[in-house]
XYZ file of C-alpha atoms in Angstrom:
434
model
C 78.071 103.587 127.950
C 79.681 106.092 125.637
C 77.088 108.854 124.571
C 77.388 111.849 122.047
C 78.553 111.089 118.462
C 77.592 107.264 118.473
C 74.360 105.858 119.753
C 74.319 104.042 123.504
C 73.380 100.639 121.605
C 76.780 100.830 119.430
C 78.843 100.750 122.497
C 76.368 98.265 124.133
C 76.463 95.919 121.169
C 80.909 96.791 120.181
C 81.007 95.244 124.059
C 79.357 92.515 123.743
C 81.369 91.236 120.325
C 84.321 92.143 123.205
C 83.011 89.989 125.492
C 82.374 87.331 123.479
C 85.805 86.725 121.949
C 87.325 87.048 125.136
C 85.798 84.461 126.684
C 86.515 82.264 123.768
C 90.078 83.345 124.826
C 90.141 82.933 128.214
C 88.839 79.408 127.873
C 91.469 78.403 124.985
C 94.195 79.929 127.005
C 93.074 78.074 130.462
C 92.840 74.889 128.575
C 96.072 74.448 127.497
C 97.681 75.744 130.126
C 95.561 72.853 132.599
C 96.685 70.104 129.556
C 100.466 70.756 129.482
C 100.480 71.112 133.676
C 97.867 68.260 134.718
C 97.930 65.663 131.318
C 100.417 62.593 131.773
C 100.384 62.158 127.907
C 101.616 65.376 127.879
C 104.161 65.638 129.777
C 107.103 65.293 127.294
C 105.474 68.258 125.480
C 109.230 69.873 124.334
C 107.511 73.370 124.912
C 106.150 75.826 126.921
C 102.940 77.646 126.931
C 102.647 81.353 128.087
C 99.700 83.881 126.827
C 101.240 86.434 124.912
C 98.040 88.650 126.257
C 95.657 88.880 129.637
C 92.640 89.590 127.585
C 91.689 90.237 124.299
C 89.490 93.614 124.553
C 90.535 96.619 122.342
C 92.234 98.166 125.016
C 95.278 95.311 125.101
C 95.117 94.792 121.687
C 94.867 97.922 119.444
C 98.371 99.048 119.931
C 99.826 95.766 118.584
C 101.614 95.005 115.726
C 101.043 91.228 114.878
C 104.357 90.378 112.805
C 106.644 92.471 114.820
C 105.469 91.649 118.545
C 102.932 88.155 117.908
C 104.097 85.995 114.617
C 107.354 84.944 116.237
C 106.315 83.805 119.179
C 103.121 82.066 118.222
C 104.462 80.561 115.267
C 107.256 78.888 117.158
C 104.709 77.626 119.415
C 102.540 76.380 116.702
C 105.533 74.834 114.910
C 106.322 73.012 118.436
C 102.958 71.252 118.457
C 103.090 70.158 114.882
C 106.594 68.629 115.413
C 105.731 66.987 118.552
C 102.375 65.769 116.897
C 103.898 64.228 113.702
C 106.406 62.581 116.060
C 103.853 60.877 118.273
C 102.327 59.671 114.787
C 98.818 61.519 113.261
C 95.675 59.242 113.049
C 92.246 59.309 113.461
C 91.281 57.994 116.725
C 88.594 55.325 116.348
C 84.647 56.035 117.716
C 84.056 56.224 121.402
C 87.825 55.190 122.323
C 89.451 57.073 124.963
C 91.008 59.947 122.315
C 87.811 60.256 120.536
C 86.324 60.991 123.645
C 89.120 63.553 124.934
C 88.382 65.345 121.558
C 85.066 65.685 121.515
C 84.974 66.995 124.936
C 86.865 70.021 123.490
C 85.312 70.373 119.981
C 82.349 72.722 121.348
C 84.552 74.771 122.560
C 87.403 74.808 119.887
C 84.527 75.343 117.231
C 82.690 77.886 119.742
C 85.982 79.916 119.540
C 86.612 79.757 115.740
C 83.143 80.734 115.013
C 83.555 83.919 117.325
C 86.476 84.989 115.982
C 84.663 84.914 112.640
C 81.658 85.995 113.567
C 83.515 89.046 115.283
C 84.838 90.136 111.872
C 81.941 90.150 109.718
C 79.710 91.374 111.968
C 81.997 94.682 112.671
C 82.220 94.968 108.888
C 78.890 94.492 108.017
C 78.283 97.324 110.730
C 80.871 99.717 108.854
C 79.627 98.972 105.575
C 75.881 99.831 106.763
C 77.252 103.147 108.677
C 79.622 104.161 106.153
C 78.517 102.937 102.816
C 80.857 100.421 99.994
C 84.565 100.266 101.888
C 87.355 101.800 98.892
C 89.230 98.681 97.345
C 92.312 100.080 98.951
C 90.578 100.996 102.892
C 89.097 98.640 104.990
C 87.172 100.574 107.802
C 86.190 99.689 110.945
C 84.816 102.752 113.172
C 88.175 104.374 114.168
C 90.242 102.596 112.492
C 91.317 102.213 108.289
C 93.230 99.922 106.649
C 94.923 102.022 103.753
C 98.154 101.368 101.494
C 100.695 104.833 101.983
C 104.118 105.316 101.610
C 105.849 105.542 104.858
C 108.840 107.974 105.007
C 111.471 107.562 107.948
C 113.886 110.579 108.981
C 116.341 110.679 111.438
C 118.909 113.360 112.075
C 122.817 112.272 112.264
C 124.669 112.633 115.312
C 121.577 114.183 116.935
C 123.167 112.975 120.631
C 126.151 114.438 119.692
C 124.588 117.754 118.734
C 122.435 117.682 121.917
C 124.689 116.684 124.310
C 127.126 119.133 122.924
C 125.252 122.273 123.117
C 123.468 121.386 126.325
C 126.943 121.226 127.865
C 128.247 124.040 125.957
C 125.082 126.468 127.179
C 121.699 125.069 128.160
C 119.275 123.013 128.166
C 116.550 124.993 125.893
C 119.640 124.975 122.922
C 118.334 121.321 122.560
C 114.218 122.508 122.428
C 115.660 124.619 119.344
C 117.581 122.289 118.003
C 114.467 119.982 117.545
C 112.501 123.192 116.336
C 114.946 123.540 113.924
C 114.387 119.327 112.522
C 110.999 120.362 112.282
C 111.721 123.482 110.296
C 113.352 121.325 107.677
C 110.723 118.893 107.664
C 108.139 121.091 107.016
C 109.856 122.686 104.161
C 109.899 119.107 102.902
C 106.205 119.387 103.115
C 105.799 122.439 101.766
C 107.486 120.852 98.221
C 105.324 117.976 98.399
C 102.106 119.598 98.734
C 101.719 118.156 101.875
C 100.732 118.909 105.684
C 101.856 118.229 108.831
C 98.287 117.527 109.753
C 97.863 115.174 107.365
C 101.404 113.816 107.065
C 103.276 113.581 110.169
C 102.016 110.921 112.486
C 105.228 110.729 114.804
C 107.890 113.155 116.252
C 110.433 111.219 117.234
C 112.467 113.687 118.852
C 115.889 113.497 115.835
C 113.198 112.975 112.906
C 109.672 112.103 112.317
C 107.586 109.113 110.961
C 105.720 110.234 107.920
C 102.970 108.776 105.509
C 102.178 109.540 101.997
C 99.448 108.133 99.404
C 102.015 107.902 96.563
C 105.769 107.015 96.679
C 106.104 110.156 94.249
C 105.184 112.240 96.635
C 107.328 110.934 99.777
C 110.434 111.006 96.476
C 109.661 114.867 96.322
C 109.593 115.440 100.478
C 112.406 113.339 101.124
C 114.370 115.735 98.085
C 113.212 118.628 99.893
C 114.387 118.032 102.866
C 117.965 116.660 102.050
C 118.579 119.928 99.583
C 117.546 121.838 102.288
C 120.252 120.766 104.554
C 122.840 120.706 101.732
C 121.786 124.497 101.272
C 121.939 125.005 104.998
C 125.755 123.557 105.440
C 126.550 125.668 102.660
C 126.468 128.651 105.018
C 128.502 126.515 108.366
C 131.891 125.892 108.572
C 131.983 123.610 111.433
C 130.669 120.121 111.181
C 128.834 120.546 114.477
C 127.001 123.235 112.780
C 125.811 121.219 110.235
C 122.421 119.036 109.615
C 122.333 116.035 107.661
C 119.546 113.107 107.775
C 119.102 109.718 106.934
C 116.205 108.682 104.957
C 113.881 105.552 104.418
C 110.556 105.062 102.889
C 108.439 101.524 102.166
C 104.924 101.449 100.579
C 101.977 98.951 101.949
C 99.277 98.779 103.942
C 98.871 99.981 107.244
C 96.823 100.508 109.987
C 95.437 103.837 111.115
C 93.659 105.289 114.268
C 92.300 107.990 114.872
C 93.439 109.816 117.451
C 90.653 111.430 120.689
C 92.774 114.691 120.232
C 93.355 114.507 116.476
C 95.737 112.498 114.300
C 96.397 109.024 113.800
C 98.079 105.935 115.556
C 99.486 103.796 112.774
C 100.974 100.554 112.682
C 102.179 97.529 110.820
C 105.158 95.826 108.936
C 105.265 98.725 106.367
C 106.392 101.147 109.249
C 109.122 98.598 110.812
C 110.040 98.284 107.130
C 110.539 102.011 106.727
C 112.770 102.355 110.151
C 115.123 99.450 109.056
C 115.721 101.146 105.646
C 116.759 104.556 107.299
C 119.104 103.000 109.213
C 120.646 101.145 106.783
C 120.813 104.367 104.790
C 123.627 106.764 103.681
C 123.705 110.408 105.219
C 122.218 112.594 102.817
C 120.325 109.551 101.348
C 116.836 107.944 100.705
C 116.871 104.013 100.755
C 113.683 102.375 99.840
C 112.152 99.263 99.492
C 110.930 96.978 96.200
C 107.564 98.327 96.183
C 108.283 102.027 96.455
C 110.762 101.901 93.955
C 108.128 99.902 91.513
C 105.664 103.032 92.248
C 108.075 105.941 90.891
C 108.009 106.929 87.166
C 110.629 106.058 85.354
C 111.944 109.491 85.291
C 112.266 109.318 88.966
C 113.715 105.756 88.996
C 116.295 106.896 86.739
C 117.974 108.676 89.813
C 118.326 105.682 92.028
C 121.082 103.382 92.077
C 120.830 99.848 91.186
C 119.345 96.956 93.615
C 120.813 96.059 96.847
C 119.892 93.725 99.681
C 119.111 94.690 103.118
C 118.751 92.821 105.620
C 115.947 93.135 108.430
C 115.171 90.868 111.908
C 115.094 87.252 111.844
C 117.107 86.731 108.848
C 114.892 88.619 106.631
C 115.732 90.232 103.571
C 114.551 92.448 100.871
C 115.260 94.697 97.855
C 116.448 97.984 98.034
C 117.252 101.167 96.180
C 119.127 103.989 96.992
C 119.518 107.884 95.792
C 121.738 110.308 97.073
C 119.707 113.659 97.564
C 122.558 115.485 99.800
C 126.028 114.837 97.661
C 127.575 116.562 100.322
C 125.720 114.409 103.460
C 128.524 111.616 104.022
C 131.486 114.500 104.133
C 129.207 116.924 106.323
C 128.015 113.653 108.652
C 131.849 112.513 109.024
C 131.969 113.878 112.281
C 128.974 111.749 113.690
C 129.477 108.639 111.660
C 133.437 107.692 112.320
C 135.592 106.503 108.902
C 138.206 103.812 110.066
C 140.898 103.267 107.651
C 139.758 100.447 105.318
C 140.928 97.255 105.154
C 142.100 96.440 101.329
C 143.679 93.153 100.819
C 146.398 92.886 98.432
C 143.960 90.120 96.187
C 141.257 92.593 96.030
C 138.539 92.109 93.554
C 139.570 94.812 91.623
C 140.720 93.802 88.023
C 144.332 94.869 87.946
C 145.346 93.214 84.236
C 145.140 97.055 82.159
C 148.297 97.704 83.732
C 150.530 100.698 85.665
C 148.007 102.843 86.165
C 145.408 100.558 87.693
C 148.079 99.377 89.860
C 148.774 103.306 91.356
C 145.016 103.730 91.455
C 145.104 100.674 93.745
C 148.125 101.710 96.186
C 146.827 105.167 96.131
C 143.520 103.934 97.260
C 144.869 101.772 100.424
C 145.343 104.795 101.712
C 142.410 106.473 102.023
C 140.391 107.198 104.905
C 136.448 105.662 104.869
C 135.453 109.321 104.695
C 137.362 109.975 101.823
C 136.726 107.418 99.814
C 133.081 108.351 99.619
C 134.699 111.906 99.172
C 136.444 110.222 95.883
C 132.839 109.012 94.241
C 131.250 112.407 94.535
C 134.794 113.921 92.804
C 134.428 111.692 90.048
C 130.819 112.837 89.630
C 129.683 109.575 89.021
C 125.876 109.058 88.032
C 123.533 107.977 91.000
C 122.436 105.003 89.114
C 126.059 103.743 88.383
C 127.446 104.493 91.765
C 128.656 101.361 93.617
C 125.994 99.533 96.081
C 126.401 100.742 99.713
C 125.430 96.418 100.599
C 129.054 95.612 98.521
C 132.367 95.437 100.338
C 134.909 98.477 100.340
C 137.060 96.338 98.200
C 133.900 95.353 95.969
C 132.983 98.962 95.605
C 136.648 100.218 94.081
C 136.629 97.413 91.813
C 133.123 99.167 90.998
C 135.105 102.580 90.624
C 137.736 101.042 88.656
C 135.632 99.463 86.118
C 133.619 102.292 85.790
C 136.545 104.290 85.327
C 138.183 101.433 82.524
C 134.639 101.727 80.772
C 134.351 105.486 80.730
C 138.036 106.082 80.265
C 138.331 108.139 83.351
C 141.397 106.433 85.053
C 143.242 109.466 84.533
C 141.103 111.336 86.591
C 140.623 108.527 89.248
C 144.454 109.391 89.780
C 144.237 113.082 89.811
C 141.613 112.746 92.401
C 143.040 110.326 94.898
C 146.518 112.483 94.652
C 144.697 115.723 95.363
C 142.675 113.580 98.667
C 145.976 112.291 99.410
C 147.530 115.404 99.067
C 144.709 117.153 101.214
C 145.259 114.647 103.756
C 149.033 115.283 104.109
C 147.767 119.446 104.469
C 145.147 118.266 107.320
C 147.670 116.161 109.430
C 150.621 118.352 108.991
C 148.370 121.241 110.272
C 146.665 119.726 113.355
């Protein structure tokens, strides 16, 4: 038994909830396994059975994210009986048949299970609520462990293998330890600007970034702007691309699930944080992406920045809002290295509204020719608003019909054309000289 901070008769008692439940596991778990091997009834059962866990004591469990790692698989499972059921027809077997006897054999022990799964979680928050007092409306505690709504804030470095693997080759191993110190450095001053501390903020290093949490989406807004005008200010002062630093940014707000950690800090986990790591990936360099909820939690003055709604998609043909902001202007042109630009494909029946005439028509041809890179080159030239920059979700060809219209509206086709001719012009320079 565990002695020092918590009384011997905690632990005794926390074990025997343990126990308990498990059993009520073990038994469920070795009765329908024995059903779908040994029943005859059952043996056109279309599915199989396999125990996503050994046991169920903290030690398995505590780690595990149910709708990332469980849902799928024991939904599918559950949606296999209830098929197979309603196909075999659903009625009410009749008193002391055979089927009302195979039931009630395994009621006790169905109910026996329920009940201990229930009785689990009251009794371990009736015990936190007589240890700790009234539980916040937004924190469920347990002893270890909260429930609490943040802001989760995912950054990742571009081309951080290419960096690595290039100066590791190039010198030595340690240039990759500084190169690491030096994501940190950046994140911190992101900290610094949001009143925050890595104490309290950073729950994971991943090596090219960091998982973060906040308690407002204001807050992870002013970190995320931090860090992304520090870069810009730091490739301000490099000439080569390799030299330069540029992240990608995601953030989603909702509840998750926090441990404390022996050594200090916090394990975390739930949806919110999956949510989070899909949005940075999804994002631009030099930009923040971030969910329905976050977005809903910024003033208005901060909204104002972002661009309008997209749709991202997640796993398992999930989808959900979106709204982007880009914090480095400069991050697409300094990541260009690390993320590629193939030339685009632009089909002669674009959707770009070519009816104003001549000059649409040159805006279009001079467009085809444009590299990936420079078309996103071309948006930050024409020093188009955030909030009326194309979506990143639409199509090249949907974006320039963005541009164009844009352009039409604000009577800037003019200087769409100067623009492309002086990329176009820039690219001739570039090829002629390499």
């Amino acid at each position: 038994m565990e002695r020092g901070s918590r009384p011997a008769w905690v632990a005794s008692w926390c074990s025997a909830l343990d126990i308990e439940l498990n059993e009520s596991y073990l038994w469920t778990v070795r009765m329908i396994t024995n059903l779908l091997k040994n029943h005859e009834d059952l043996r056109d059962f279309p599915g199989t059975f396999e125990p996503i866990f050994q046991d169920l004591y903290p030690s398995t469990i505590r780690d595990v994210d149910w709708e990332e790692m469980i849902a799928p698989d024991a939904e599918a499972f559950l949606s296999t009986v209830q098929q197979y059921v309603q196909s075999k027809g659903i009625y009410e077997p009749e008193e002391r048949s055979l089927g009302w006897i195979f039931i009630e054999l395994y009621r006790p022990g169905v109910n026996t299970a329920i009940e201990r799964a229930n009785a689990y979680n009251k009794r371990m928050r009736d015990y936190c609520r007589q240890v700790l007092g009234s539980t916040p409306p937004s924190s469920t505690m347990t002893e270890d462990t909260q429930t609490v709504k943040k802001t989760v804030v995912e950054v990742d470095l571009v081309g951080y293998s290419s960096i690595s693997n290039n100066l590791e080759e190039s010198l030595d191993v340690s240039t990759v330890a500084q190169i690491n110190q030096q994501i940190q450095s950046f994140i911190e001053g992101g900290l610094k600007a949001a009143k925050g501390s890595r104490e309290e903020n950073v729950m994971s290093l991943t090596g090219d970034g960091a998982i973060l949490v906040f308690d407002s989406a204001q807050q992870a807004h002013h970190f995320a702007e931090a860090l992304h005008r520090a870069t810009l200010e730091h490739n301000q002062t490099r000439t080569q691309q390799l030299a330069m630093r540029v992240f990608r940014s995601g953030a989603a707000s909702g509840e998750i699930s926090m441990k404390r950690k022996a050594g200090g800090g916090y394990d975390i986990a739930g949806s919110t944080i999956a949510r989070a790591v899909r949005l940075e990936a999804k994002a631009v360099p030099g930009g923040l992406l971030i969910d329905k909820t976050t977005f809903e939690a910024l003033p208005p003055e901060t909204q104002r920045h972002y661009g309008s709604k997209q749709i991202v998609s997640g796993k398992r043909d999930e989808q959900f809002e979106a709204y982007a902001v880009q914090l480095n202007p400069d991050g697409v042109r300094h990541a260009a290295l690390f993320s590629g630009g193939d030339e685009p494909n632009v089909r002669e029946e674009s959707t770009v509204n070519r009816s104003s005439g001549d000059k649409r028509r040159q805006i279009l041809t001079a467009i085809k020719a444009l590299k990936a890179h420079q078309y996103l080159e071309l948006v930050f030239l024409l020093e188009i608003p955030i909030g009326q920059r194309p979506a990143e979700t639409l199509n090249l060809d949907q974006q320039k019909g963005q541009i164009l219209n844009w352009a039409d509206e604000n009577q800037r086709l003019d200087l769409v054309l100067q623009v492309l001719e002086e990329l176009a012009e820039s690219k001739t320079l570039t090829s002629g000289t390499s």
